[in-house]
Short mmCIF file of C-alpha atoms and ligand atoms in Angstrom, two decimals:
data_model
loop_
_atom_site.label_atom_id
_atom_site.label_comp_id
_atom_site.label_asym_id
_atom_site.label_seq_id
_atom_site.Cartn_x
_atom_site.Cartn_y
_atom_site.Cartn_z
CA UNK A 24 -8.75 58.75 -214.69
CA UNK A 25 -10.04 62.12 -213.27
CA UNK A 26 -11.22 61.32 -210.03
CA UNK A 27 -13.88 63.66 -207.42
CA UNK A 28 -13.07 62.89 -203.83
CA UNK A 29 -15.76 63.68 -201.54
CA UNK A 30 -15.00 63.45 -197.14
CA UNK A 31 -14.69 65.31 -194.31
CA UNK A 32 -11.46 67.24 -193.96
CA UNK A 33 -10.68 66.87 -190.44
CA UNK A 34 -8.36 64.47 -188.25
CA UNK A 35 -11.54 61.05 -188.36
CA UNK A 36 -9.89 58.23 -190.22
CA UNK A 37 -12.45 58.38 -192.53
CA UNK A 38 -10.77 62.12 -193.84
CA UNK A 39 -7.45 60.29 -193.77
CA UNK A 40 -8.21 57.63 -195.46
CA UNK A 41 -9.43 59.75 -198.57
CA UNK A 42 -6.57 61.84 -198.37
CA UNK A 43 -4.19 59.69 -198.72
CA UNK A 44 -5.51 57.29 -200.62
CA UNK A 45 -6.42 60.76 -203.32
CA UNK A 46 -2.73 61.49 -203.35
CA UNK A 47 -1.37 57.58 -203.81
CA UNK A 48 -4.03 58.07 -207.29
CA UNK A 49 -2.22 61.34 -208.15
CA UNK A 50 0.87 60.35 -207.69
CA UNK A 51 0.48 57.13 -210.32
CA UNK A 52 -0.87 59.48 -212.50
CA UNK A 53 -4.77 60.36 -211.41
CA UNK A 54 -6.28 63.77 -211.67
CA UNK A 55 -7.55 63.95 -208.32
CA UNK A 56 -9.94 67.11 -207.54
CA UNK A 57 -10.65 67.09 -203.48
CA UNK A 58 -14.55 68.93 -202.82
CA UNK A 59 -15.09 69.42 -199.66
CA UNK A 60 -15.69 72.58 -196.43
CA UNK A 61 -11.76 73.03 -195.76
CA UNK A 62 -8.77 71.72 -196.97
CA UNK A 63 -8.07 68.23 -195.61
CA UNK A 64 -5.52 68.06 -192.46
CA UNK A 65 -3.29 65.31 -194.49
CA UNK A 66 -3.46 67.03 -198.05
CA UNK A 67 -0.23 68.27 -199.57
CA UNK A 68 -1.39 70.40 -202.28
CA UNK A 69 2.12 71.15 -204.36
CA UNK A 70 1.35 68.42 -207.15
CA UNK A 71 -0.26 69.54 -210.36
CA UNK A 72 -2.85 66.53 -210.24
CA UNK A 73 -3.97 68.01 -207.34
CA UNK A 74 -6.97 70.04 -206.81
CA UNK A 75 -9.05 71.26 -203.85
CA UNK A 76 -12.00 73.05 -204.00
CA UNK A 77 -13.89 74.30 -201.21
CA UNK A 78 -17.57 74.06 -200.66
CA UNK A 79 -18.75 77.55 -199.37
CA UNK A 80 -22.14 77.63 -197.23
CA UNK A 81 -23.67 80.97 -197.27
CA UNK A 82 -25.25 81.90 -194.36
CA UNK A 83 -28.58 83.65 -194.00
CA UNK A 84 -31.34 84.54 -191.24
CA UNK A 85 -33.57 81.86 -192.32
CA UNK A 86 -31.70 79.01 -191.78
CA UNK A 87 -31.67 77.81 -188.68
CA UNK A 88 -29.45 74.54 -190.12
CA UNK A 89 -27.07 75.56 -193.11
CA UNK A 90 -28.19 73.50 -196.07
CA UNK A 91 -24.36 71.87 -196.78
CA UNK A 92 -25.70 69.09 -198.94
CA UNK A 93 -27.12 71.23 -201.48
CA UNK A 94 -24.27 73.41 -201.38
CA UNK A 95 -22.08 70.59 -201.75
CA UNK A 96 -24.16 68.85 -204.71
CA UNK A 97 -23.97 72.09 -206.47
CA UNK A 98 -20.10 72.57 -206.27
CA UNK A 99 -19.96 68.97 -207.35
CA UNK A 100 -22.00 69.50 -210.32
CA UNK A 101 -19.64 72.53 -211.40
CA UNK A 102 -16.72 70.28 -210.78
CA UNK A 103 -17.85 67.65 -212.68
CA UNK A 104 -18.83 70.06 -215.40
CA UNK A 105 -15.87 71.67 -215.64
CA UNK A 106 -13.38 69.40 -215.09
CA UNK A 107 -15.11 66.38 -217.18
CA UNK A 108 -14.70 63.90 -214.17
CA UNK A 109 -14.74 60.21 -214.76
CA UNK A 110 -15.68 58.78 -211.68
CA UNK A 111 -17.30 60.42 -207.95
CA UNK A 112 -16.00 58.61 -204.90
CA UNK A 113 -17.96 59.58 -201.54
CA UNK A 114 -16.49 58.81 -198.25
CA UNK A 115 -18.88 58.40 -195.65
CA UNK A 116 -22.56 58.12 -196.23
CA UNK A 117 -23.78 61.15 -194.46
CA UNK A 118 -24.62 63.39 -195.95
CA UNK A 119 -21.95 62.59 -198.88
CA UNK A 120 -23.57 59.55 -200.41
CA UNK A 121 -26.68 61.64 -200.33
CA UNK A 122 -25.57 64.81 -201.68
CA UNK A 123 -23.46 62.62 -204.60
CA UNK A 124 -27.45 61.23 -205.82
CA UNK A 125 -28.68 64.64 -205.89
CA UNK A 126 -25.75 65.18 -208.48
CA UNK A 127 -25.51 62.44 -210.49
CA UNK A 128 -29.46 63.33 -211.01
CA UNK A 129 -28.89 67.10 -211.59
CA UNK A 130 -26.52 65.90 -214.17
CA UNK A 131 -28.25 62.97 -215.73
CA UNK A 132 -30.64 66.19 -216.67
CA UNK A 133 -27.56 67.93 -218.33
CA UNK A 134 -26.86 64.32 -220.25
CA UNK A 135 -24.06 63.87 -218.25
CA UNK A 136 -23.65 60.46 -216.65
CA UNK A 137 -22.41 59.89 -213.15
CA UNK A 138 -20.54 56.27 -211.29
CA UNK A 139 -21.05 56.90 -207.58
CA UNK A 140 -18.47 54.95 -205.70
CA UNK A 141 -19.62 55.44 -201.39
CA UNK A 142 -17.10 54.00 -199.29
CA UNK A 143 -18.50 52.98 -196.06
CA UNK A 144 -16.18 53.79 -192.40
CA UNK A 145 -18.09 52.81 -189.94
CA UNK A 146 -20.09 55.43 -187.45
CA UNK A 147 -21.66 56.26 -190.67
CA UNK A 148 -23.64 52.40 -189.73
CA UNK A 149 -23.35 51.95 -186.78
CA UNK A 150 -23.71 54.59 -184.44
CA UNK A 151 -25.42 57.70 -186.68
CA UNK A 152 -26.59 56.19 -189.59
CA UNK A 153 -28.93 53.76 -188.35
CA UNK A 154 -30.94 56.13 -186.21
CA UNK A 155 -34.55 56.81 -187.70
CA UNK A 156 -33.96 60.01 -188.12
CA UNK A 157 -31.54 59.18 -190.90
CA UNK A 158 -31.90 55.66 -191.76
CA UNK A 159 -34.11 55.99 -194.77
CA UNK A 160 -31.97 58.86 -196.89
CA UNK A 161 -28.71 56.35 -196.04
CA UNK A 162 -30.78 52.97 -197.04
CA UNK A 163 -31.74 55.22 -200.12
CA UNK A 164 -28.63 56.42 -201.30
CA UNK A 165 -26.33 53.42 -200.20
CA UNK A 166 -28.67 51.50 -202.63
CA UNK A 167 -28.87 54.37 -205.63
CA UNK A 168 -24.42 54.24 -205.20
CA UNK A 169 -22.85 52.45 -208.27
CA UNK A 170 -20.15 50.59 -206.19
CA UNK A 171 -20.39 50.51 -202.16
CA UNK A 172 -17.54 49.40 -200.21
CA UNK A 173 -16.94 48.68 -196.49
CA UNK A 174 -13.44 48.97 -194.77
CA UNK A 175 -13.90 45.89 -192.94
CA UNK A 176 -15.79 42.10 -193.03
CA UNK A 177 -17.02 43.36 -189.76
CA UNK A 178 -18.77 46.34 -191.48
CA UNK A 179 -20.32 44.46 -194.26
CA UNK A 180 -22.03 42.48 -191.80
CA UNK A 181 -23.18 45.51 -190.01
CA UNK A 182 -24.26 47.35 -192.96
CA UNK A 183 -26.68 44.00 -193.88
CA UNK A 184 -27.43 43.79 -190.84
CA UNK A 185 -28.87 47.35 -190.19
CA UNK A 186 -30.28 48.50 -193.37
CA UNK A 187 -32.02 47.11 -196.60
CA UNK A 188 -29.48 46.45 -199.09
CA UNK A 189 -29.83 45.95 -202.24
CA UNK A 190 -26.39 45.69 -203.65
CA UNK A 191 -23.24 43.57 -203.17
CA UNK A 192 -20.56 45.36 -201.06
CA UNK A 193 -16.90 44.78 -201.39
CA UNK A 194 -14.55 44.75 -198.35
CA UNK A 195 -11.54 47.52 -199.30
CA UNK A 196 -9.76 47.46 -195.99
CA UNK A 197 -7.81 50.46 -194.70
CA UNK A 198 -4.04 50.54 -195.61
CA UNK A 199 -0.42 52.19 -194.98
CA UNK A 200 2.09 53.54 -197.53
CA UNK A 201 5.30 52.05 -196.07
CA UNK A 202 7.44 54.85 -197.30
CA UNK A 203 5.61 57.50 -195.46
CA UNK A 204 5.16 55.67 -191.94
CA UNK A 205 8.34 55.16 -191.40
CA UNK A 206 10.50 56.61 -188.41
CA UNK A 207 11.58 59.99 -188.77
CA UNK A 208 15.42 61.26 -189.11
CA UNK A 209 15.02 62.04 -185.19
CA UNK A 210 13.14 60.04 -183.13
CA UNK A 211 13.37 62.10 -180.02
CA UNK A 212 12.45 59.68 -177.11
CA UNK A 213 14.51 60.82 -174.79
CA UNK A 214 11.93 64.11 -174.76
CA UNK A 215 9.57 62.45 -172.73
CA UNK A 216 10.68 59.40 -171.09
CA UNK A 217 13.71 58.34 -169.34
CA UNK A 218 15.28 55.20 -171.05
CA UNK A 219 14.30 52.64 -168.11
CA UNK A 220 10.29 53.76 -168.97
CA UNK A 221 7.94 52.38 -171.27
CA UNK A 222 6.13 54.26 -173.81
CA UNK A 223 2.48 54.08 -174.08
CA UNK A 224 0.55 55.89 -176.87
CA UNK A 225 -3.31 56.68 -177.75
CA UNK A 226 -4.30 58.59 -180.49
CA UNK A 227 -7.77 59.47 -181.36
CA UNK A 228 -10.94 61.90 -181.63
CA UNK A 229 -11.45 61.81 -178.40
CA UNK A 230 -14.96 61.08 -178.57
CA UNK A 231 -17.34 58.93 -176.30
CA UNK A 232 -16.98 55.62 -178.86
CA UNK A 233 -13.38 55.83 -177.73
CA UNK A 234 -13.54 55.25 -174.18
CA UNK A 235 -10.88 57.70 -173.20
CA UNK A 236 -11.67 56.26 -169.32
CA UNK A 237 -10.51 53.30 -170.18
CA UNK A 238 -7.27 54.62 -171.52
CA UNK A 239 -6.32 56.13 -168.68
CA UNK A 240 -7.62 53.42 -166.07
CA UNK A 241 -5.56 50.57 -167.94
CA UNK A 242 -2.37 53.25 -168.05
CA UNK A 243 -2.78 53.91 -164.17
CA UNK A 244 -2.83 50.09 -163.64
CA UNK A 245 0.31 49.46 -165.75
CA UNK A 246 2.28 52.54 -163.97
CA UNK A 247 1.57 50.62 -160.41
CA UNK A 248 3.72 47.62 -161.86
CA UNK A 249 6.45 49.57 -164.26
CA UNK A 250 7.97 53.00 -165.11
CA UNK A 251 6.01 54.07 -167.97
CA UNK A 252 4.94 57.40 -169.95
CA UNK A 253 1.03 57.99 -171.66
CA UNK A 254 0.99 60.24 -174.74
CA UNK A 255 -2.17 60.80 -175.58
CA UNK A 256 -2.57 62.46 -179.40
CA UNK A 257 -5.99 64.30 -180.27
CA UNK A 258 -8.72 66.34 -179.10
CA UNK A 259 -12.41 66.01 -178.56
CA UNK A 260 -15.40 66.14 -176.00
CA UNK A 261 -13.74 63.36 -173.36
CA UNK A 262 -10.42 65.48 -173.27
CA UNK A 263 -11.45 67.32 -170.31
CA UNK A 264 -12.52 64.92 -168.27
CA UNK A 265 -9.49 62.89 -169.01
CA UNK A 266 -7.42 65.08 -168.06
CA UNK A 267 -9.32 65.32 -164.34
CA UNK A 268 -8.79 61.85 -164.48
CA UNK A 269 -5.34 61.86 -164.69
CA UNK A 270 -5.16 64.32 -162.09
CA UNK A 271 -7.60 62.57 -159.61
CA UNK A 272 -5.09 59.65 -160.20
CA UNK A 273 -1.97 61.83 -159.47
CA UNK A 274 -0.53 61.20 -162.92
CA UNK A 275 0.55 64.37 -164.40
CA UNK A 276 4.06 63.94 -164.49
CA UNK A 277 3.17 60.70 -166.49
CA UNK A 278 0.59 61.35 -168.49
CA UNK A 279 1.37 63.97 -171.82
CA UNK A 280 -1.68 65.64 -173.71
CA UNK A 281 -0.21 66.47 -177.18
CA UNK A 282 -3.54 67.67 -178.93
CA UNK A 283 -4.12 67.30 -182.30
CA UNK A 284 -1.04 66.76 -184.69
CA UNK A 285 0.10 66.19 -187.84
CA UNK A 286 2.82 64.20 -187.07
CA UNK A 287 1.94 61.40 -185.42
CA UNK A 288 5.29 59.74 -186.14
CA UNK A 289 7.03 61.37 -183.67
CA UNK A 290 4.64 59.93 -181.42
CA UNK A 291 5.08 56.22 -182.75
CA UNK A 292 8.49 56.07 -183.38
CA UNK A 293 9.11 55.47 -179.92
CA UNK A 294 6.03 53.84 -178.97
CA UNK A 295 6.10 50.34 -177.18
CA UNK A 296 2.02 49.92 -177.07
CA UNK A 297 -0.50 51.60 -178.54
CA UNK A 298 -4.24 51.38 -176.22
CA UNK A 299 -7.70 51.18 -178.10
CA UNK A 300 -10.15 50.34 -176.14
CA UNK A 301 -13.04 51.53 -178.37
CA UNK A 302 -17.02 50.65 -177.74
CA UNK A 303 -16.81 50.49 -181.56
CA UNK A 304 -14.34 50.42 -184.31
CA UNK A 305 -15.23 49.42 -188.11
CA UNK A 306 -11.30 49.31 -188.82
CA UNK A 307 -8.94 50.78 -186.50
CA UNK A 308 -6.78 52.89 -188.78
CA UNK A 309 -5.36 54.49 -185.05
CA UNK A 310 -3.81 50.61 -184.51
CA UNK A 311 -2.58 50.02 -188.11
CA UNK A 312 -0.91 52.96 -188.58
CA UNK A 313 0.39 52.18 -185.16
CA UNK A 314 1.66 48.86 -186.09
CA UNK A 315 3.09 49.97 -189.32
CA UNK A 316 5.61 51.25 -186.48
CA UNK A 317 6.31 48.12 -185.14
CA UNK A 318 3.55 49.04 -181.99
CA UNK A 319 1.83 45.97 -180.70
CA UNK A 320 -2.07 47.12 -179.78
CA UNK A 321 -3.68 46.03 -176.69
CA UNK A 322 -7.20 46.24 -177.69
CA UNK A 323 -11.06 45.95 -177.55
CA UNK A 324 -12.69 42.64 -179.53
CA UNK A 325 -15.19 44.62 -181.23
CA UNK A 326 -15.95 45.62 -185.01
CA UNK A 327 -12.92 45.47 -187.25
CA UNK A 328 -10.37 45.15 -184.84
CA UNK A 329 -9.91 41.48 -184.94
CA UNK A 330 -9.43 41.37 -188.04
CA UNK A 331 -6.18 43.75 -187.93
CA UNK A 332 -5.26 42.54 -183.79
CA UNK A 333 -4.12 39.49 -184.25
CA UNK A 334 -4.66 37.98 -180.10
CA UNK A 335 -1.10 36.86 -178.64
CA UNK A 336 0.95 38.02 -181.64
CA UNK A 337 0.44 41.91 -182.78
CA UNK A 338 -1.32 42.37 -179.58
CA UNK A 339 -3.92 40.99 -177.34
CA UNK A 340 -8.21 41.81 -177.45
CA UNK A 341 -10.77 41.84 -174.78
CA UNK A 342 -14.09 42.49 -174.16
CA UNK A 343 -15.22 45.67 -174.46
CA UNK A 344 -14.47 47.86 -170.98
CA UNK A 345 -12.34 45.09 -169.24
CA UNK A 346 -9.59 47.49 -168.16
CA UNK A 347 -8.45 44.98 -165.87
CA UNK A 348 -7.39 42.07 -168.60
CA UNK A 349 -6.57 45.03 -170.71
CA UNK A 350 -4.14 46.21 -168.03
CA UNK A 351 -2.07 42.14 -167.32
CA UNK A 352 -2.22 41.89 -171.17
CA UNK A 353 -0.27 45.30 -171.34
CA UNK A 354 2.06 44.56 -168.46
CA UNK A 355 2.77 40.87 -170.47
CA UNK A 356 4.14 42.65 -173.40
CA UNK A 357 5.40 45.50 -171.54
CA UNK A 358 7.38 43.64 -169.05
CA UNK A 359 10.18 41.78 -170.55
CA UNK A 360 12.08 43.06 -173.77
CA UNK A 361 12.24 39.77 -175.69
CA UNK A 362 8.03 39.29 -175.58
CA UNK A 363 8.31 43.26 -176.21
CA UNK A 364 10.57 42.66 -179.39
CA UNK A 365 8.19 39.52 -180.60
CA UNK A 366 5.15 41.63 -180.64
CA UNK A 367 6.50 44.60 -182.21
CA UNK A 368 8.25 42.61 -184.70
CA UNK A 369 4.69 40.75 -185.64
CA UNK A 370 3.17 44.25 -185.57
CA UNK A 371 5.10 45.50 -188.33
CA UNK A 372 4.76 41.93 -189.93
CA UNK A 373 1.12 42.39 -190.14
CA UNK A 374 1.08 46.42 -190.86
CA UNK A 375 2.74 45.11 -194.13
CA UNK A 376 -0.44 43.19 -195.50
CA UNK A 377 -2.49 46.62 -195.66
CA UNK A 378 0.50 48.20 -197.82
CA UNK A 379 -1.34 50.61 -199.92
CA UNK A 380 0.51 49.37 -203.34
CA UNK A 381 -2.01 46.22 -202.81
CA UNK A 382 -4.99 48.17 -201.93
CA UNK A 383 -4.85 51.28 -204.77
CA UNK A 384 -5.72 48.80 -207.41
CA UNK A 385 -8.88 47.31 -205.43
CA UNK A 386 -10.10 50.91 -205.80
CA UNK A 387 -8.92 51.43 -209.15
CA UNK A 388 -11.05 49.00 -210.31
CA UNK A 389 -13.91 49.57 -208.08
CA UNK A 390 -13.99 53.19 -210.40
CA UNK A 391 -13.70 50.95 -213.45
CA UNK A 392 -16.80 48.63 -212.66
CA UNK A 393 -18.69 52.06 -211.09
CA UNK A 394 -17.74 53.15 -214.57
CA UNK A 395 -18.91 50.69 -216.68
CA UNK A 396 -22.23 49.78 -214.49
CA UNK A 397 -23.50 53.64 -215.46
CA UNK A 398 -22.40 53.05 -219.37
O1 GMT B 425 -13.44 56.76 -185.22
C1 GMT B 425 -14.03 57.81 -185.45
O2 GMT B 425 -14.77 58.35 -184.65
C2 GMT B 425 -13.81 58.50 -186.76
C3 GMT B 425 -14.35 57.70 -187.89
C4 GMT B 425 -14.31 58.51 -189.16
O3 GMT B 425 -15.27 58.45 -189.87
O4 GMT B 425 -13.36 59.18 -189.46
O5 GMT B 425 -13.59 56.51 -188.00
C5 GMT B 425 -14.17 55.42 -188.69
O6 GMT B 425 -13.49 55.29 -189.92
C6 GMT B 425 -12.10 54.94 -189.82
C7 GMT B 425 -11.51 54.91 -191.22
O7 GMT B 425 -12.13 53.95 -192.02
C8 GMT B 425 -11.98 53.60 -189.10
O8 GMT B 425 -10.61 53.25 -188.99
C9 GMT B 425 -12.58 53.72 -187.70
O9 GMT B 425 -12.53 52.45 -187.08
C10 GMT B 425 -14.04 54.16 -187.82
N1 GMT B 425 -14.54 54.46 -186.46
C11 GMT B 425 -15.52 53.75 -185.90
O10 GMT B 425 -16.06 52.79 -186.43
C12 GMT B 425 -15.90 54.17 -184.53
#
């Protein structure tokens, strides 16, 4: 199949989640052609079924907002065109699944016919896409999208639950290729934390959603009971202000700021807990990717997450903003190495049910009914 992948190409799961799933297509044999501002953080280009191409936004005087979903529509048409794609799969709704109507009608005029497949991640519903502002152009194209799917139960029920929809939408959940999330040659622990200290990771966009507070407040709580290190991975608005946190808490020496990176298993490798303590999460791709290193999650109950947390054996949930439960459940699992062991081992257990070998072919044949519905 040639396959158009549409997302945003920065470190949001939503980008990684296209990414890699683009590459698991090309490497079973897909022509995958990537359209979007910049080249994706996770995309390795050295395969020949792999093709990027950029989406360039002139600017001029007159706009006081560049127009990127007309520049994007365009470039898709001339990919399309050119490259005779089969099948157009949009991640995100805004402005993708939007910009992917606008093509699939530009080219309906050229005779060309166009399956839409919009995958769904989650602040696309529930924070931004619901607003007024936006909700009608998202009901719109959601609806005018051959195939939709949602990377979670949790955001099915949202996406009924906020907009008019007219069409059935499949759950795809998020996955993990086992052979890439796997410990590297070094695992260099002994970098950052003495051997009698805990490791305790976070890894995110730093954004409100996240709670980065909370991070921190549940980290300080579990350093007054045990020796124990903080990496936090990422960068966003809250970084600032976590960082005066730490240092309002006297923390410095225990807290580590790695900013964004691309290799995050360094990071988990050695990990003993990984926080999220998100207002929202659709999925959670932070925590499975986390747990695909054997990392138990202490988490927030909210969105997707219990459906990938599983309470008292990958990790333990709790209301939103609870720091304090969030701290004792982190000291449990911290505290003795055999309840340490127990979770990580059901971590990894769990991590292996999202292998991306079982997802590909839910999306393989999402294309394939996308395909037929436009015939
Ligand atoms: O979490 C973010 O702010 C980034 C956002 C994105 O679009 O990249 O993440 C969303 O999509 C991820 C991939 O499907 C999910 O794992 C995240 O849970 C989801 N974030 C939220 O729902 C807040």
């Amino acid at each position: 199949m040639k396959i158009g992948i549409v997302c945003y190409p920065t470190f949001g799961g939503s980008g990684v989640v296209a990414t890699e799933l683009g590459l698991a297509m090309s490497r079973k044999g897909h022509e995958v052609h990537f359209v979007t501002y910049s080249q994706p953080v996770r995309l390795d280009l050295l395969s020949p079924n792999v093709h990027f191409h950029e989406v360039h936004v002139p600017d001029y005087a007159l706009f006081h907002y560049q127009p990127y979903e007309l520049a994007l529509s365009s470039r898709l048409v001339n990919v399309i065109k050119t490259y005779g794609i089969d099948v157009l799969h949009v991640h995100y709704a805004i402005p993708h699944a939007y910009a992917a109507y606008m093509t699939k009608k530009m080219l309906e005029d050229m005779g060309i016919k166009l399956p839409i497949v919009t995958t769904l991640h989650g602040t696309d519903i529930t924070l931004v896409g619901s607003h007024p502002f936006y909700k009608a152009a998202v009901t719109f194209s959601i609806n005018q999208s051959d195939v939709v799917t949602t990377v979670s139960e949790s955001l099915k029920r949202d996406t009924e639950k906020l907009f008019n929809i007219q069409k059935d939408i499949q759950v795809i959940p998020n996955f993990i290729d086992p052979k890439t999330h796997v410990n590297p040659l070094k695992c260099e622990r002994h970098v950052l934390a003495e051997p009698h200290e805990r490791i305790v990771s976070h890894i995110s966009n730093f954004r409100p959603v996240k709670r980065i507070a909370d991070v921190i407040e549940v980290f300080k709580k579990i350093r007054d009971r045990l020796p124990a290190k903080l990496i936090m991975v990422g960068d966003g608005p809250e970084k600032e202000a976590a960082e005066m946190q730490v240092a309002t808490y006297g923390l410095m020496n225990d807290v580590v700021f790695l900013g964004n990176s691309r290799e995050i298993n360094q990071v988990l490798c050695y990990s003993d807990l990984f926080l999220l303590p998100s207002e929202a999460e659709s999925f959670g791709l932070a925590a499975l990717e986390a747990m695909a290193f054997g990392v138990p999650v202490v988490s927030s109950d909210t969105g997707g997450l219990p459906e990938l947390n599983l309470h008292g054996k990958t990790g333990f949930l709790s209301q939103v903003g609870d720091v304090n439960l969030m701290a004792e459940q982190s000291i449990q699992i911290l505290l003795e190495d055999d309840t340490l062991e127990n979770f990580k081992k059901n971590a990894k257990t769990q991590a292996l049910r999202y292998d991306i070998d079982g997802i590909m072919p839910l999306y393989e044949a999402a294309y394939e009914k996308a395909i037929q519905r436009v015939q």
